[in-house]
Structure formats: structure tokens, C-alpha cells
mmCIF file of C-alpha atoms in Angstrom:
data_model
loop_
_atom_site.group_PDB
_atom_site.id
_atom_site.type_symbol
_atom_site.label_atom_id
_atom_site.label_comp_id
_atom_site.label_asym_id
_atom_site.label_seq_id
_atom_site.Cartn_x
_atom_site.Cartn_y
_atom_site.Cartn_z
ATOM 1 C CA MET A 1 -22.499 13.622 -6.320
ATOM 2 C CA ARG A 2 -26.409 15.167 -6.338
ATOM 3 C CA ARG A 3 -28.772 12.740 -7.717
ATOM 4 C CA VAL A 4 -32.312 13.715 -9.424
ATOM 5 C CA ARG A 5 -35.634 11.335 -9.965
ATOM 6 C CA LEU A 6 -36.229 11.352 -13.457
ATOM 7 C CA SER A 7 -39.573 11.771 -12.943
ATOM 8 C CA ALA A 8 -39.524 14.901 -11.099
ATOM 9 C CA LEU A 9 -37.822 16.720 -14.171
ATOM 10 C CA THR A 10 -40.089 18.782 -16.588
ATOM 11 C CA PRO A 11 -39.862 17.544 -20.423
ATOM 12 C CA LEU A 12 -37.523 20.306 -21.000
ATOM 13 C CA GLN A 13 -35.041 19.613 -18.132
ATOM 14 C CA ARG A 14 -35.448 15.868 -19.206
ATOM 15 C CA ALA A 15 -34.233 16.667 -22.840
ATOM 16 C CA ARG A 16 -31.508 18.954 -21.451
ATOM 17 C CA ARG A 17 -29.995 15.892 -19.501
ATOM 18 C CA GLU A 18 -30.473 14.050 -22.660
ATOM 19 C CA ARG A 19 -28.654 16.475 -24.444
ATOM 20 C CA ILE A 20 -25.766 17.106 -22.399
ATOM 21 C CA LEU A 21 -25.014 13.156 -21.349
ATOM 22 C CA GLY A 22 -25.574 12.249 -24.906
ATOM 23 C CA THR A 23 -22.869 14.996 -26.105
ATOM 24 C CA THR A 24 -20.548 13.767 -23.102
ATOM 25 C CA ARG A 25 -20.610 10.108 -24.898
ATOM 26 C CA GLU A 26 -20.070 11.375 -28.000
ATOM 27 C CA GLN A 27 -17.200 13.666 -27.133
ATOM 28 C CA LEU A 28 -15.504 10.906 -24.785
ATOM 29 C CA SER A 29 -15.932 8.352 -27.718
ATOM 30 C CA GLU A 30 -14.241 10.964 -30.188
ATOM 31 C CA LEU A 31 -11.558 12.577 -28.047
ATOM 32 C CA GLY A 32 -11.009 9.952 -25.124
ATOM 33 C CA TYR A 33 -11.111 11.539 -21.341
ATOM 34 C CA ASP A 34 -8.333 14.064 -21.539
ATOM 35 C CA GLY A 35 -9.612 15.631 -24.880
ATOM 36 C CA VAL A 36 -12.658 16.424 -23.097
ATOM 37 C CA ASN A 37 -13.286 19.721 -21.040
ATOM 38 C CA MET A 38 -16.494 21.070 -19.488
ATOM 39 C CA ARG A 39 -16.289 24.456 -21.737
ATOM 40 C CA ASP A 40 -16.515 22.927 -24.480
ATOM 41 C CA LEU A 41 -18.571 20.221 -23.630
ATOM 42 C CA ALA A 42 -21.202 22.948 -22.145
ATOM 43 C CA ALA A 43 -20.948 24.620 -26.006
ATOM 44 C CA ALA A 44 -21.598 21.399 -27.772
ATOM 45 C CA ALA A 45 -24.627 20.747 -25.790
ATOM 46 C CA GLU A 46 -26.173 24.074 -26.037
ATOM 47 C CA VAL A 47 -25.794 25.102 -21.876
ATOM 48 C CA SER A 48 -23.717 27.540 -20.595
ATOM 49 C CA PRO A 49 -20.940 26.430 -18.534
ATOM 50 C CA THR A 50 -22.299 27.791 -15.112
ATOM 51 C CA THR A 51 -25.437 25.279 -16.020
ATOM 52 C CA LEU A 52 -23.287 22.422 -16.428
ATOM 53 C CA TYR A 53 -21.380 22.812 -13.388
ATOM 54 C CA ASN A 54 -24.602 23.315 -11.359
ATOM 55 C CA LEU A 55 -26.203 20.499 -12.635
ATOM 56 C CA TYR A 56 -22.761 18.418 -12.588
ATOM 57 C CA GLU A 57 -19.791 19.165 -9.901
ATOM 58 C CA ASN A 58 -16.823 18.506 -12.508
ATOM 59 C CA LYS A 59 -16.010 16.192 -15.132
ATOM 60 C CA ASP A 60 -15.622 13.040 -13.121
ATOM 61 C CA VAL A 61 -19.385 13.495 -11.698
ATOM 62 C CA LEU A 62 -20.448 14.118 -15.418
ATOM 63 C CA VAL A 63 -18.708 10.883 -16.759
ATOM 64 C CA LEU A 64 -20.393 9.002 -14.365
ATOM 65 C CA SER A 65 -23.658 10.213 -14.977
ATOM 66 C CA ALA A 66 -23.098 9.557 -18.497
ATOM 67 C CA LEU A 67 -22.174 6.094 -18.236
ATOM 68 C CA GLU A 68 -25.074 5.463 -15.316
ATOM 69 C CA ASP A 69 -27.344 6.532 -18.209
ATOM 70 C CA GLN A 70 -26.026 4.222 -20.933
ATOM 71 C CA LEU A 71 -25.870 1.147 -18.644
ATOM 72 C CA ALA A 72 -29.533 1.846 -18.073
ATOM 73 C CA ARG A 73 -30.267 2.003 -21.895
ATOM 74 C CA MET A 74 -28.345 -1.070 -22.787
ATOM 75 C CA GLY A 75 -30.301 -3.130 -19.705
ATOM 76 C CA ARG A 76 -33.550 -1.588 -21.550
ATOM 77 C CA ALA A 77 -32.087 -2.565 -25.161
ATOM 78 C CA ALA A 78 -31.042 -6.147 -23.995
ATOM 79 C CA GLY A 79 -34.709 -6.964 -22.712
ATOM 80 C CA LEU A 80 -34.028 -8.960 -20.345
ATOM 81 C CA GLN A 81 -33.563 -9.036 -16.152
ATOM 82 C CA PRO A 82 -31.342 -10.897 -14.073
ATOM 83 C CA SER A 83 -34.237 -13.505 -13.705
ATOM 84 C CA ALA A 84 -33.778 -14.563 -17.066
ATOM 85 C CA GLY A 85 -30.282 -16.526 -15.808
ATOM 86 C CA LEU A 86 -27.809 -17.650 -18.412
ATOM 87 C CA GLU A 87 -29.766 -15.838 -21.297
ATOM 88 C CA TYR A 88 -29.240 -12.652 -19.370
ATOM 89 C CA LEU A 89 -25.675 -13.102 -18.453
ATOM 90 C CA LEU A 90 -24.529 -13.814 -22.157
ATOM 91 C CA THR A 91 -27.125 -11.211 -23.592
ATOM 92 C CA ILE A 92 -25.376 -8.756 -21.317
ATOM 93 C CA SER A 93 -21.745 -9.705 -21.705
ATOM 94 C CA ARG A 94 -22.214 -9.358 -25.516
ATOM 95 C CA ALA A 95 -23.989 -5.698 -24.962
ATOM 96 C CA ILE A 96 -21.124 -4.553 -22.757
ATOM 97 C CA THR A 97 -18.124 -5.919 -25.622
ATOM 98 C CA ARG A 98 -20.570 -4.397 -28.766
ATOM 99 C CA GLN A 99 -20.847 -1.030 -26.769
ATOM 100 C CA ILE A 100 -16.613 -1.182 -26.396
ATOM 101 C CA VAL A 101 -16.190 -2.182 -29.938
ATOM 102 C CA GLU A 102 -18.630 0.686 -31.174
ATOM 103 C CA THR A 103 -16.694 3.351 -28.528
ATOM 104 C CA PRO A 104 -13.213 2.134 -27.767
ATOM 105 C CA PRO A 105 -12.278 5.754 -26.420
ATOM 106 C CA TRP A 106 -15.484 6.046 -24.356
ATOM 107 C CA ALA A 107 -14.652 2.612 -22.747
ATOM 108 C CA ASP A 108 -10.923 3.306 -22.392
ATOM 109 C CA ALA A 109 -11.858 6.133 -20.304
ATOM 110 C CA ILE A 110 -14.173 4.491 -18.107
ATOM 111 C CA ALA A 111 -11.879 1.771 -17.668
ATOM 112 C CA ARG A 112 -9.327 4.499 -16.784
ATOM 113 C CA LEU A 113 -11.462 5.805 -13.933
ATOM 114 C CA LEU A 114 -12.347 2.795 -12.366
ATOM 115 C CA PHE A 115 -8.686 1.394 -12.235
ATOM 116 C CA GLN A 116 -8.021 4.919 -10.611
ATOM 117 C CA ALA A 117 -11.153 4.777 -8.442
ATOM 118 C CA GLN A 118 -10.888 4.094 -4.574
ATOM 119 C CA PRO A 119 -13.167 1.297 -2.923
ATOM 120 C CA GLU A 120 -15.556 4.242 -1.666
ATOM 121 C CA ASP A 121 -15.881 6.192 -5.021
ATOM 122 C CA PRO A 122 -19.196 6.166 -6.865
ATOM 123 C CA ILE A 123 -17.846 4.699 -10.010
ATOM 124 C CA THR A 124 -16.736 1.952 -8.132
ATOM 125 C CA ARG A 125 -20.634 1.466 -6.821
ATOM 126 C CA THR A 126 -21.751 1.697 -10.092
ATOM 127 C CA LEU A 127 -19.332 -0.857 -12.046
ATOM 128 C CA LEU A 128 -18.282 -3.336 -9.617
ATOM 129 C CA THR A 129 -20.834 -3.359 -6.100
ATOM 130 C CA ASP A 130 -23.987 -2.884 -8.265
ATOM 131 C CA THR A 131 -22.979 -5.194 -11.192
ATOM 132 C CA LEU A 132 -21.686 -8.031 -8.731
ATOM 133 C CA LYS A 133 -25.438 -7.781 -7.219
ATOM 134 C CA ASP A 134 -26.697 -7.678 -10.707
ATOM 135 C CA ARG A 135 -24.768 -11.158 -11.740
ATOM 136 C CA GLN A 136 -25.319 -12.967 -8.166
ATOM 137 C CA ALA A 137 -29.020 -12.222 -8.647
ATOM 138 C CA ALA A 138 -29.033 -14.006 -12.449
ATOM 139 C CA LEU A 139 -26.383 -16.859 -10.769
ATOM 140 C CA THR A 140 -29.003 -17.364 -7.996
ATOM 141 C CA VAL A 141 -31.727 -17.877 -10.549
ATOM 142 C CA MET A 142 -29.717 -20.466 -12.540
ATOM 143 C CA GLN A 143 -28.940 -22.205 -8.961
ATOM 144 C CA GLN A 144 -32.877 -22.529 -8.480
ATOM 145 C CA ALA A 145 -33.338 -23.974 -11.709
ATOM 146 C CA GLY A 146 -30.795 -26.665 -11.386
ATOM 147 C CA GLU A 147 -28.223 -24.752 -13.826
ATOM 148 C CA ILE A 148 -25.416 -24.365 -11.759
ATOM 149 C CA ASP A 149 -24.074 -26.703 -8.896
ATOM 150 C CA ALA A 150 -26.247 -26.750 -5.773
ATOM 151 C CA ASP A 151 -23.271 -26.358 -3.637
ATOM 152 C CA ALA A 152 -21.802 -23.159 -5.380
ATOM 153 C CA ASP A 153 -21.794 -19.911 -3.980
ATOM 154 C CA PRO A 154 -23.344 -17.415 -6.227
ATOM 155 C CA ALA A 155 -21.542 -14.718 -4.711
ATOM 156 C CA SER A 156 -18.431 -16.060 -5.002
ATOM 157 C CA LEU A 157 -19.298 -17.017 -8.740
ATOM 158 C CA SER A 158 -20.230 -13.744 -9.308
ATOM 159 C CA ARG A 159 -16.925 -12.190 -7.914
ATOM 160 C CA SER A 160 -15.267 -14.511 -10.256
ATOM 161 C CA LEU A 161 -17.243 -13.499 -13.415
ATOM 162 C CA MET A 162 -16.364 -9.769 -12.863
ATOM 163 C CA GLY A 163 -12.722 -10.597 -12.344
ATOM 164 C CA ALA A 164 -12.824 -12.274 -15.584
ATOM 165 C CA ALA A 165 -14.184 -9.172 -17.479
ATOM 166 C CA TRP A 166 -12.449 -6.368 -16.137
ATOM 167 C CA SER A 167 -8.854 -8.622 -16.403
ATOM 168 C CA THR A 168 -10.178 -9.056 -20.054
ATOM 169 C CA ILE A 169 -10.767 -5.462 -20.616
ATOM 170 C CA MET A 170 -7.706 -4.270 -18.605
ATOM 171 C CA LEU A 171 -5.631 -6.474 -21.182
ATOM 172 C CA TRP A 172 -7.527 -4.970 -24.139
ATOM 173 C CA THR A 173 -6.783 -1.194 -22.679
ATOM 174 C CA LYS A 174 -2.792 -2.114 -22.454
ATOM 175 C CA ASN A 175 -3.158 -3.499 -26.002
ATOM 176 C CA VAL A 176 -2.553 -7.388 -25.034
ATOM 177 C CA ILE A 177 -5.832 -7.997 -26.670
ATOM 178 C CA THR A 178 -6.981 -6.707 -29.710
ATOM 179 C CA LEU A 179 -10.352 -4.753 -30.220
ATOM 180 C CA GLU A 180 -11.282 -7.168 -32.546
ATOM 181 C CA ALA A 181 -10.509 -9.999 -30.453
ATOM 182 C CA LEU A 182 -12.176 -8.656 -27.276
ATOM 183 C CA PRO A 183 -15.742 -9.886 -27.699
ATOM 184 C CA ALA A 184 -14.808 -13.538 -28.258
ATOM 185 C CA GLU A 185 -11.984 -13.446 -25.311
ATOM 186 C CA TYR A 186 -14.320 -11.805 -22.950
ATOM 187 C CA LEU A 187 -17.037 -14.475 -23.463
ATOM 188 C CA ARG A 188 -14.959 -16.903 -23.598
ATOM 189 C CA ASN A 189 -13.699 -16.160 -20.423
ATOM 190 C CA GLN A 190 -17.313 -15.787 -18.517
ATOM 191 C CA LEU A 191 -18.421 -18.723 -20.495
ATOM 192 C CA TYR A 192 -15.208 -20.754 -18.390
ATOM 193 C CA VAL A 193 -16.170 -19.390 -14.965
ATOM 194 C CA LEU A 194 -19.680 -20.696 -15.763
ATOM 195 C CA LEU A 195 -18.870 -24.070 -17.131
ATOM 196 C CA ALA A 196 -16.722 -24.900 -13.602
ATOM 197 C CA ALA A 197 -20.065 -24.853 -11.978
ATOM 198 C CA ALA A 198 -22.470 -25.615 -14.498
ATOM 199 C CA THR A 199 -24.597 -28.794 -14.212
ATOM 200 C CA PRO A 200 -25.372 -31.290 -17.004
ATOM 201 C CA LYS A 201 -28.669 -28.976 -17.469
ATOM 202 C CA SER A 202 -26.606 -26.284 -18.200
ATOM 203 C CA ARG A 203 -23.271 -27.640 -19.257
ATOM 204 C CA ARG A 204 -24.588 -28.487 -23.008
ATOM 205 C CA ARG A 205 -25.573 -24.900 -23.998
ATOM 206 C CA VAL A 206 -22.147 -23.613 -22.240
ATOM 207 C CA THR A 207 -20.238 -25.904 -23.977
ATOM 208 C CA ARG A 208 -21.747 -25.077 -27.359
ATOM 209 C CA GLU A 209 -21.298 -21.586 -26.799
ATOM 210 C CA LEU A 210 -17.412 -22.072 -26.184
ATOM 211 C CA ASP A 211 -17.494 -24.522 -29.551
ATOM 212 C CA GLN A 212 -18.971 -21.568 -31.403
ATOM 213 C CA LEU A 213 -16.472 -18.917 -30.381
ATOM 214 C CA ASP A 214 -13.444 -21.539 -31.216
ATOM 215 C CA THR A 215 -14.652 -22.615 -34.640
ATOM 216 C CA GLY A 216 -15.245 -18.646 -35.262
ATOM 217 C CA THR A 217 -19.224 -20.279 -35.972
ATOM 218 C CA LEU A 218 -21.269 -17.536 -33.643
ATOM 219 C CA ASN A 219 -24.153 -15.686 -35.914
ATOM 220 C CA GLU A 220 -24.160 -11.814 -36.361
ATOM 221 C CA ASN A 221 -26.990 -11.630 -33.641
ATOM 222 C CA SER A 222 -24.481 -13.461 -31.040
ATOM 223 C CA ARG A 223 -21.489 -11.040 -31.620
#
């Protein structure tokens, strides 16, 4: 996939890019993956099909670009970096499930692409490889702060977090978990992974979050 640095784009090119990627997310949210085609998407984004294909080789490349842009926006909106440790992990978990609830067809399309992807595919790198590094960085910060056991392996814990995350999403795509139940189920599974390695310093916070989930007392900002 061709990659262009945003700083190299002119204002008009940047506006065109944002329009194309925004339209891609909108159409996927409304129509699902199978309902989107490049010609109709080009018309909705006010570019020619030739231009769209020159910029993005096919629909999968375009969807991946829209995903990467969304993840970048999500990170900026969260206002936190992995260096925030536990707070970052909780915030990003809530941001992910909020996005799924707001645009379930888009989330379903992304999950489908990942589940069908090969290990070397770009979407695998974006949603697994890069995300594992991100979670591992947050867990390493927690370990340095004495919030997870000194003998815990951040790399192994990050894999457990990702396994819990994607198994929860898979269960939703198969209608085992309802969309309404997804946010609490997702966060609960993340917290159980953290609880297993938590030290007394962080166990109280993790346990409090679990108690709030079980009693349904999460405040609006935590959903």
C-alpha cells in the first residue's frame, strides 16, 4: 500500500483525503462492507473513480486507510499516551467500544477483514502487531510504577489483553453478545486480565472498576 506523509500534502489534497476517508467510514457505517463499492464511494466523495483508484488500489486498501485515520483520531481524542499506564488502557478500551456502539456496521466490516486476514496483511499489522506494542508499552509503564507484578511479562499480558478484546468482539459479531452488552463485557474482560497481575497498588482501582460494572453504576464518562 502506498503511504503518503500528511505533511507532504497540500491543503486541497488534505481536504480531499479527509473527505474520501470520512465518506468511506460513513458508507461502511450505513451499508456495511458488502454494500460499499468504489464507484459509488467516489461519487459520494466528489472525486472521479480514476482518482480514487490512483490513490487507493482497491476497497480493502481504502478501508484500511480509513481505519488507520480513525485510530489516529481516536488516540488524539483520548488525549492520553501509553505512558499514562492504567488510565490509558481504560480510556482506550472505552473509546473502542464507544466507536463500535456508534457505528456497528463499520466495526463489523473491520472485524471481518481482520478475521480473514493473513499474518502478513497490513490490517494484521495495524490491529494486532502495532496494538500489541502499544499495550505492552502501557503495561511496562505500570510495571515500572509498581502497579503490576515485577515478575509479570508485559509482552504476554499485552497478548492476553488483545485476546480478550478480540474474542469479545468476535462473540458480538456472532450475536452471542448484544451490542448493548458489549462495552461492559469488553471492559470486564480487560480488567480480569489486569487483575491477575495487579499489585495492591492498582488492585483497588481495578476491583472498583469491576464492582461498578457489576452493579451498573459506571458514570456517563466511563461508558
